[in-house]
């Protein structure tokens, strides 16, 4: 579907010029052939790029009239892309780390001031997957890095962005932070995981790189597969999962405390409605406190190290102390 509304005017401008001033084949000076323009949407606004294109004007040169575009252009966006690489990276993080849906990501970008459609969010998510696949398949770079390193510590885990879909199993080296293998599997049986680890072992054996340890979330099928493929390699529970399991009783107690705290601060919305027709200083202050309470209630953290109940208690205490100070100051002024 074609664009139905005009694109907003660019708020920033940048001129990109090639670094090369001489032809790499014949050595003759490159001349400016023409200028072209492209508009790129980034998180900080809409950028209008003026692209200076140089060309070799030597007729006998093999690169005669071949366009030399600015090297810097590649860090702004993909070829023919309208959105910056930082937006693609943000969508990838939201999708695969926070498991957000396309409508949620769309609303999140709109809240940041990025003019984008849901269809474009889907396309950018696909571009992110392609970029990740290209990096994972850069075998020569990974081989050179692992051979220089000489050893690896493997981490294996499964990612499932949507319930009911295939699980993406990822095997990563913790030392170099390189992904060694990523493959979707219909099941998480011991046989499937064993075949996955055997493939990784075969690659490492060819490179003569030793496996010093394996880290996982402690699932039984993973443990059995690791014991079969790497029988003499230490297998450790992931630190994050270890902390999460160890702090689960504290987390449940904190969550219960947060639920109880919320019961004592209900009724913010009726107060806000009662203040809608008032514009005096007292009403403005009360609206500010209502907003602070609402913000405290909606703030969430991530287990196991973020105790949201304690955070809520601390914020509500600060709001209560602030109200008490205002009341004391008001009573002192009335004396």
Short mmCIF file of C-alpha atoms in Angstrom, two decimals:
data_model
loop_
_atom_site.label_atom_id
_atom_site.label_comp_id
_atom_site.label_asym_id
_atom_site.label_seq_id
_atom_site.Cartn_x
_atom_site.Cartn_y
_atom_site.Cartn_z
CA UNK A 1 0.00 0.00 0.00
CA UNK A 2 1.42 3.40 -0.99
CA UNK A 3 1.93 6.22 1.49
CA UNK A 4 -1.32 8.16 1.98
CA UNK A 5 0.09 11.08 3.94
CA UNK A 6 3.08 13.28 3.12
CA UNK A 7 6.28 12.56 4.97
CA UNK A 8 7.11 15.13 7.69
CA UNK A 9 9.78 17.71 6.97
CA UNK A 10 13.30 16.79 8.02
CA UNK A 11 14.44 18.36 11.28
CA UNK A 12 18.17 17.73 10.72
CA UNK A 13 20.53 17.86 7.75
CA UNK A 14 23.90 16.29 7.01
CA UNK A 15 26.22 16.27 4.02
CA UNK A 16 28.20 13.07 3.42
CA UNK A 17 31.36 13.15 1.32
CA UNK A 18 33.50 10.17 0.25
CA UNK A 19 36.87 9.84 1.95
CA UNK A 20 38.56 8.62 -1.23
CA UNK A 21 39.87 11.41 -3.42
CA UNK A 22 41.80 9.25 -5.89
CA UNK A 23 40.73 6.22 -7.90
CA UNK A 24 41.93 2.95 -6.36
CA UNK A 25 42.71 1.48 -9.80
CA UNK A 26 44.36 4.23 -11.83
CA UNK A 27 45.23 6.75 -9.11
CA UNK A 28 43.64 9.68 -10.93
CA UNK A 29 41.71 12.28 -8.87
CA UNK A 30 38.04 11.54 -8.43
CA UNK A 31 35.63 14.24 -9.53
CA UNK A 32 32.22 15.02 -8.11
CA UNK A 33 29.78 13.40 -10.51
CA UNK A 34 26.49 14.38 -8.90
CA UNK A 35 24.62 14.82 -5.64
CA UNK A 36 21.75 12.69 -4.43
CA UNK A 37 19.48 12.95 -1.44
CA UNK A 38 17.87 10.49 0.95
CA UNK A 39 15.85 10.87 4.11
CA UNK A 40 16.52 8.64 7.11
CA UNK A 41 14.35 8.39 10.23
CA UNK A 42 16.31 8.02 13.47
CA UNK A 43 15.29 8.11 17.11
CA UNK A 44 16.37 11.74 17.38
CA UNK A 45 14.35 12.90 14.39
CA UNK A 46 14.18 12.97 10.60
CA UNK A 47 17.50 13.51 8.80
CA UNK A 48 17.94 14.77 5.24
CA UNK A 49 21.22 13.45 3.86
CA UNK A 50 22.98 15.06 0.94
CA UNK A 51 25.14 12.38 -0.68
CA UNK A 52 28.19 13.52 -2.66
CA UNK A 53 29.02 10.91 -5.32
CA UNK A 54 32.42 10.94 -6.96
CA UNK A 55 33.46 9.19 -10.18
CA UNK A 56 36.65 8.41 -12.04
CA UNK A 57 36.76 10.36 -15.29
CA UNK A 58 39.68 8.47 -16.89
CA UNK A 59 38.19 6.67 -19.95
CA UNK A 60 40.79 3.89 -19.92
CA UNK A 61 40.30 3.08 -16.24
CA UNK A 62 38.35 -0.14 -15.44
CA UNK A 63 36.33 1.91 -12.93
CA UNK A 64 35.46 4.68 -15.36
CA UNK A 65 32.23 6.40 -14.27
CA UNK A 66 31.77 3.94 -11.38
CA UNK A 67 30.11 5.74 -8.48
CA UNK A 68 32.08 6.19 -5.22
CA UNK A 69 29.53 6.83 -2.48
CA UNK A 70 30.46 8.08 1.02
CA UNK A 71 31.73 5.33 3.34
CA UNK A 72 29.79 6.88 6.23
CA UNK A 73 26.48 6.26 4.48
CA UNK A 74 26.52 2.62 5.59
CA UNK A 75 26.34 3.49 9.29
CA UNK A 76 23.14 5.48 8.82
CA UNK A 77 20.83 2.93 7.25
CA UNK A 78 20.69 -0.14 5.05
CA UNK A 79 20.77 0.42 1.26
CA UNK A 80 17.47 1.96 0.13
CA UNK A 81 16.31 1.94 3.76
CA UNK A 82 14.25 4.73 5.28
CA UNK A 83 14.97 3.94 8.95
CA UNK A 84 18.25 4.12 10.82
CA UNK A 85 20.15 1.10 12.08
CA UNK A 86 19.47 2.13 15.68
CA UNK A 87 15.71 1.67 15.12
CA UNK A 88 16.32 -1.81 13.69
CA UNK A 89 18.46 -2.67 16.73
CA UNK A 90 15.80 -1.34 19.11
CA UNK A 91 13.08 -3.41 17.43
CA UNK A 92 15.29 -6.50 17.64
CA UNK A 93 15.88 -5.94 21.36
CA UNK A 94 12.20 -5.40 22.05
CA UNK A 95 11.22 -8.49 20.07
CA UNK A 96 13.74 -11.06 21.21
CA UNK A 97 14.71 -9.82 24.66
CA UNK A 98 11.43 -8.33 25.92
CA UNK A 99 9.12 -10.45 23.69
CA UNK A 100 6.98 -7.50 22.59
CA UNK A 101 4.41 -7.89 19.84
CA UNK A 102 4.40 -5.83 16.65
CA UNK A 103 1.55 -3.53 17.87
CA UNK A 104 3.42 -2.97 21.15
CA UNK A 105 6.62 -2.09 19.32
CA UNK A 106 4.65 0.18 16.99
CA UNK A 107 3.14 2.07 19.93
CA UNK A 108 6.54 2.26 21.61
CA UNK A 109 8.12 3.90 18.55
CA UNK A 110 5.21 6.32 18.19
CA UNK A 111 5.68 7.29 21.84
CA UNK A 112 9.32 8.11 21.02
CA UNK A 113 8.19 10.39 18.20
CA UNK A 114 9.06 8.01 15.33
CA UNK A 115 6.53 8.17 12.49
CA UNK A 116 6.17 4.55 11.37
CA UNK A 117 3.49 2.01 10.41
CA UNK A 118 2.96 -1.49 11.80
CA UNK A 119 3.89 -2.95 8.43
CA UNK A 120 7.23 -1.13 8.53
CA UNK A 121 7.85 -2.49 12.05
CA UNK A 122 7.34 -6.02 10.70
CA UNK A 123 9.72 -5.36 7.81
CA UNK A 124 12.38 -3.93 10.13
CA UNK A 125 12.05 -6.95 12.42
CA UNK A 126 12.76 -9.16 9.40
CA UNK A 127 15.78 -7.01 8.51
CA UNK A 128 17.08 -7.49 12.05
CA UNK A 129 16.78 -11.27 11.71
CA UNK A 130 18.65 -11.13 8.41
CA UNK A 131 21.47 -9.05 9.91
CA UNK A 132 21.81 -11.46 12.82
CA UNK A 133 21.89 -14.40 10.40
CA UNK A 134 24.64 -12.73 8.36
CA UNK A 135 26.76 -12.19 11.44
CA UNK A 136 26.23 -15.74 12.69
CA UNK A 137 27.21 -17.13 9.27
CA UNK A 138 30.43 -15.14 9.07
CA UNK A 139 32.38 -18.35 9.68
CA UNK A 140 35.81 -17.03 8.72
CA UNK A 141 35.68 -14.25 11.30
CA UNK A 142 34.40 -16.58 14.02
CA UNK A 143 37.00 -19.24 13.18
CA UNK A 144 39.87 -16.78 13.39
CA UNK A 145 38.66 -15.45 16.72
CA UNK A 146 38.12 -18.89 18.27
CA UNK A 147 41.48 -20.22 17.08
CA UNK A 148 43.24 -17.22 18.62
CA UNK A 149 41.26 -17.74 21.82
CA UNK A 150 41.97 -21.49 21.99
CA UNK A 151 39.07 -22.42 24.26
CA UNK A 152 35.36 -21.77 24.70
CA UNK A 153 32.72 -21.84 27.41
CA UNK A 154 29.42 -22.81 25.80
CA UNK A 155 26.04 -21.41 26.83
CA UNK A 156 22.90 -23.09 25.47
CA UNK A 157 19.35 -21.82 25.78
CA UNK A 158 16.06 -21.84 23.88
CA UNK A 159 14.12 -18.72 22.88
CA UNK A 160 10.40 -18.77 22.16
CA UNK A 161 9.01 -15.32 21.32
CA UNK A 162 5.46 -16.65 20.73
CA UNK A 163 3.75 -19.55 22.42
CA UNK A 164 3.13 -22.43 20.03
CA UNK A 165 5.94 -21.54 17.62
CA UNK A 166 9.27 -23.24 17.09
CA UNK A 167 11.90 -22.77 19.78
CA UNK A 168 15.09 -21.07 18.59
CA UNK A 169 18.01 -22.84 20.26
CA UNK A 170 21.18 -20.78 20.50
CA UNK A 171 24.67 -22.03 21.38
CA UNK A 172 26.98 -19.15 22.31
CA UNK A 173 30.57 -18.80 23.48
CA UNK A 174 30.68 -16.81 26.72
CA UNK A 175 34.30 -15.71 26.26
CA UNK A 176 34.06 -14.19 22.79
CA UNK A 177 30.25 -13.60 23.00
CA UNK A 178 29.95 -15.12 19.53
CA UNK A 179 26.94 -17.20 18.50
CA UNK A 180 28.25 -20.55 17.26
CA UNK A 181 24.94 -22.08 16.20
CA UNK A 182 21.32 -20.96 16.08
CA UNK A 183 18.60 -23.30 14.87
CA UNK A 184 14.81 -23.59 15.38
CA UNK A 185 13.59 -26.95 16.67
CA UNK A 186 10.04 -28.29 16.85
CA UNK A 187 10.82 -30.14 20.08
CA UNK A 188 13.32 -29.94 22.93
CA UNK A 189 13.95 -33.66 23.25
CA UNK A 190 17.30 -35.05 24.30
CA UNK A 191 17.89 -36.43 20.80
CA UNK A 192 17.37 -33.06 19.11
CA UNK A 193 19.64 -31.25 21.57
CA UNK A 194 22.26 -33.97 21.31
CA UNK A 195 22.39 -33.55 17.53
CA UNK A 196 22.69 -29.79 18.02
CA UNK A 197 25.62 -30.10 20.41
CA UNK A 198 27.31 -32.73 18.23
CA UNK A 199 27.34 -30.27 15.35
CA UNK A 200 28.97 -27.64 17.54
CA UNK A 201 31.49 -30.18 18.84
CA UNK A 202 32.40 -31.18 15.29
CA UNK A 203 33.06 -27.55 14.36
CA UNK A 204 35.25 -26.98 17.42
CA UNK A 205 37.18 -30.20 16.88
CA UNK A 206 38.06 -29.10 13.36
CA UNK A 207 39.37 -25.82 14.76
CA UNK A 208 41.18 -27.67 17.58
CA UNK A 209 39.41 -25.50 20.15
CA UNK A 210 38.70 -27.09 23.53
CA UNK A 211 35.45 -26.78 25.51
CA UNK A 212 36.20 -25.79 29.11
CA UNK A 213 32.63 -25.61 30.39
CA UNK A 214 28.91 -25.53 29.57
CA UNK A 215 26.27 -23.23 31.06
CA UNK A 216 22.51 -23.77 30.81
CA UNK A 217 19.30 -23.23 32.75
CA UNK A 218 19.44 -26.74 34.20
CA UNK A 219 16.69 -28.42 32.18
CA UNK A 220 16.89 -32.21 32.38
CA UNK A 221 17.02 -32.74 28.61
CA UNK A 222 19.86 -30.21 28.26
CA UNK A 223 21.79 -31.88 31.07
CA UNK A 224 21.45 -35.31 29.49
CA UNK A 225 22.53 -34.02 26.07
CA UNK A 226 25.55 -32.20 27.53
CA UNK A 227 26.59 -35.29 29.51
CA UNK A 228 26.42 -37.40 26.35
CA UNK A 229 28.31 -35.05 24.02
CA UNK A 230 30.74 -33.52 26.56
CA UNK A 231 31.07 -36.22 29.24
CA UNK A 232 34.19 -34.76 30.89
CA UNK A 233 33.26 -31.08 30.64
CA UNK A 234 31.88 -29.27 33.75
CA UNK A 235 28.23 -28.30 33.37
CA UNK A 236 27.13 -25.31 35.45
CA UNK A 237 23.73 -23.79 36.10
CA UNK A 238 23.39 -20.30 34.64
CA UNK A 239 24.05 -17.58 37.24
CA UNK A 240 20.83 -15.79 36.34
CA UNK A 241 18.70 -18.90 36.72
CA UNK A 242 20.56 -19.81 39.91
CA UNK A 243 19.81 -16.42 41.45
CA UNK A 244 16.23 -16.55 40.20
CA UNK A 245 15.61 -19.94 41.82
CA UNK A 246 17.41 -18.95 45.03
CA UNK A 247 15.44 -15.71 45.43
CA UNK A 248 12.06 -17.08 44.39
CA UNK A 249 10.66 -17.15 48.00
CA UNK A 250 11.82 -13.55 48.53
CA UNK A 251 10.39 -12.53 45.16
CA UNK A 252 6.98 -14.02 46.01
CA UNK A 253 6.97 -12.28 49.39
CA UNK A 254 7.92 -8.98 47.73
CA UNK A 255 5.19 -9.40 45.10
CA UNK A 256 2.60 -10.06 47.83
CA UNK A 257 3.76 -6.96 49.71
CA UNK A 258 3.43 -4.89 46.55
CA UNK A 259 -0.15 -6.11 46.07
CA UNK A 260 -1.00 -5.11 49.65
CA UNK A 261 0.59 -1.69 49.21
CA UNK A 262 -1.49 -0.99 46.12
CA UNK A 263 -4.68 -1.50 48.12
CA UNK A 264 -3.83 1.51 50.30
CA UNK A 265 -3.36 3.97 47.43
CA UNK A 266 -6.37 3.24 45.30
CA UNK A 267 -8.69 6.08 44.34
CA UNK A 268 -6.23 8.33 42.51
CA UNK A 269 -8.50 8.73 39.50
CA UNK A 270 -11.49 10.16 41.49
CA UNK A 271 -9.15 12.77 42.99
CA UNK A 272 -7.92 13.74 39.54
CA UNK A 273 -11.48 14.11 38.27
CA UNK A 274 -12.38 16.30 41.24
CA UNK A 275 -9.50 18.62 40.33
CA UNK A 276 -10.32 18.93 36.62
CA UNK A 277 -12.13 22.28 36.98
CA UNK A 278 -9.57 23.81 39.35
CA UNK A 279 -6.49 25.73 38.25
CA UNK A 280 -5.16 27.12 41.54
CA UNK A 281 -1.71 26.29 42.93
CA UNK A 282 -3.06 23.80 45.44
CA UNK A 283 -4.86 21.86 42.69
CA UNK A 284 -1.68 21.81 40.57
CA UNK A 285 0.29 20.43 43.51
CA UNK A 286 -2.32 17.75 44.15
CA UNK A 287 -2.30 16.75 40.49
CA UNK A 288 1.48 16.40 40.70
CA UNK A 289 1.20 14.08 43.69
CA UNK A 290 -1.47 12.01 41.93
CA UNK A 291 0.84 11.66 38.93
CA UNK A 292 3.71 10.62 41.22
CA UNK A 293 1.54 7.92 42.83
CA UNK A 294 0.37 6.66 39.44
CA UNK A 295 3.97 6.50 38.21
CA UNK A 296 5.05 4.58 41.32
CA UNK A 297 2.28 2.03 40.85
CA UNK A 298 3.12 1.30 37.21
CA UNK A 299 6.89 0.94 37.69
CA UNK A 300 7.97 -2.68 37.39
CA UNK A 301 11.32 -4.39 37.75
CA UNK A 302 12.83 -7.65 36.62
CA UNK A 303 13.54 -10.56 38.92
CA UNK A 304 15.67 -11.67 40.64
CA UNK A 305 17.62 -8.57 41.67
CA UNK A 306 14.86 -5.96 41.44
CA UNK A 307 12.46 -5.99 44.40
CA UNK A 308 9.50 -4.02 43.07
CA UNK A 309 7.64 -4.15 46.39
CA UNK A 310 10.51 -2.48 48.22
CA UNK A 311 10.86 0.06 45.42
CA UNK A 312 7.15 0.90 45.65
CA UNK A 313 7.42 1.20 49.44
CA UNK A 314 10.34 3.60 49.09
CA UNK A 315 8.58 5.76 46.50
CA UNK A 316 5.33 5.94 48.44
CA UNK A 317 7.28 6.84 51.58
CA UNK A 318 8.98 9.69 49.74
CA UNK A 319 5.60 10.96 48.47
CA UNK A 320 4.11 10.73 51.98
CA UNK A 321 7.07 12.55 53.52
CA UNK A 322 6.80 15.28 50.88
CA UNK A 323 3.10 15.79 51.63
CA UNK A 324 3.86 15.93 55.36
CA UNK A 325 6.52 18.61 54.79
CA UNK A 326 4.10 20.67 52.71
CA UNK A 327 1.46 20.44 55.46
CA UNK A 328 3.98 21.50 58.10
CA UNK A 329 5.11 24.44 55.97
CA UNK A 330 1.49 25.48 55.37
CA UNK A 331 0.67 25.26 59.10
CA UNK A 332 3.76 27.33 59.96
CA UNK A 333 2.78 30.04 57.47
CA UNK A 334 -0.71 30.26 58.99
CA UNK A 335 0.68 30.97 62.47
#
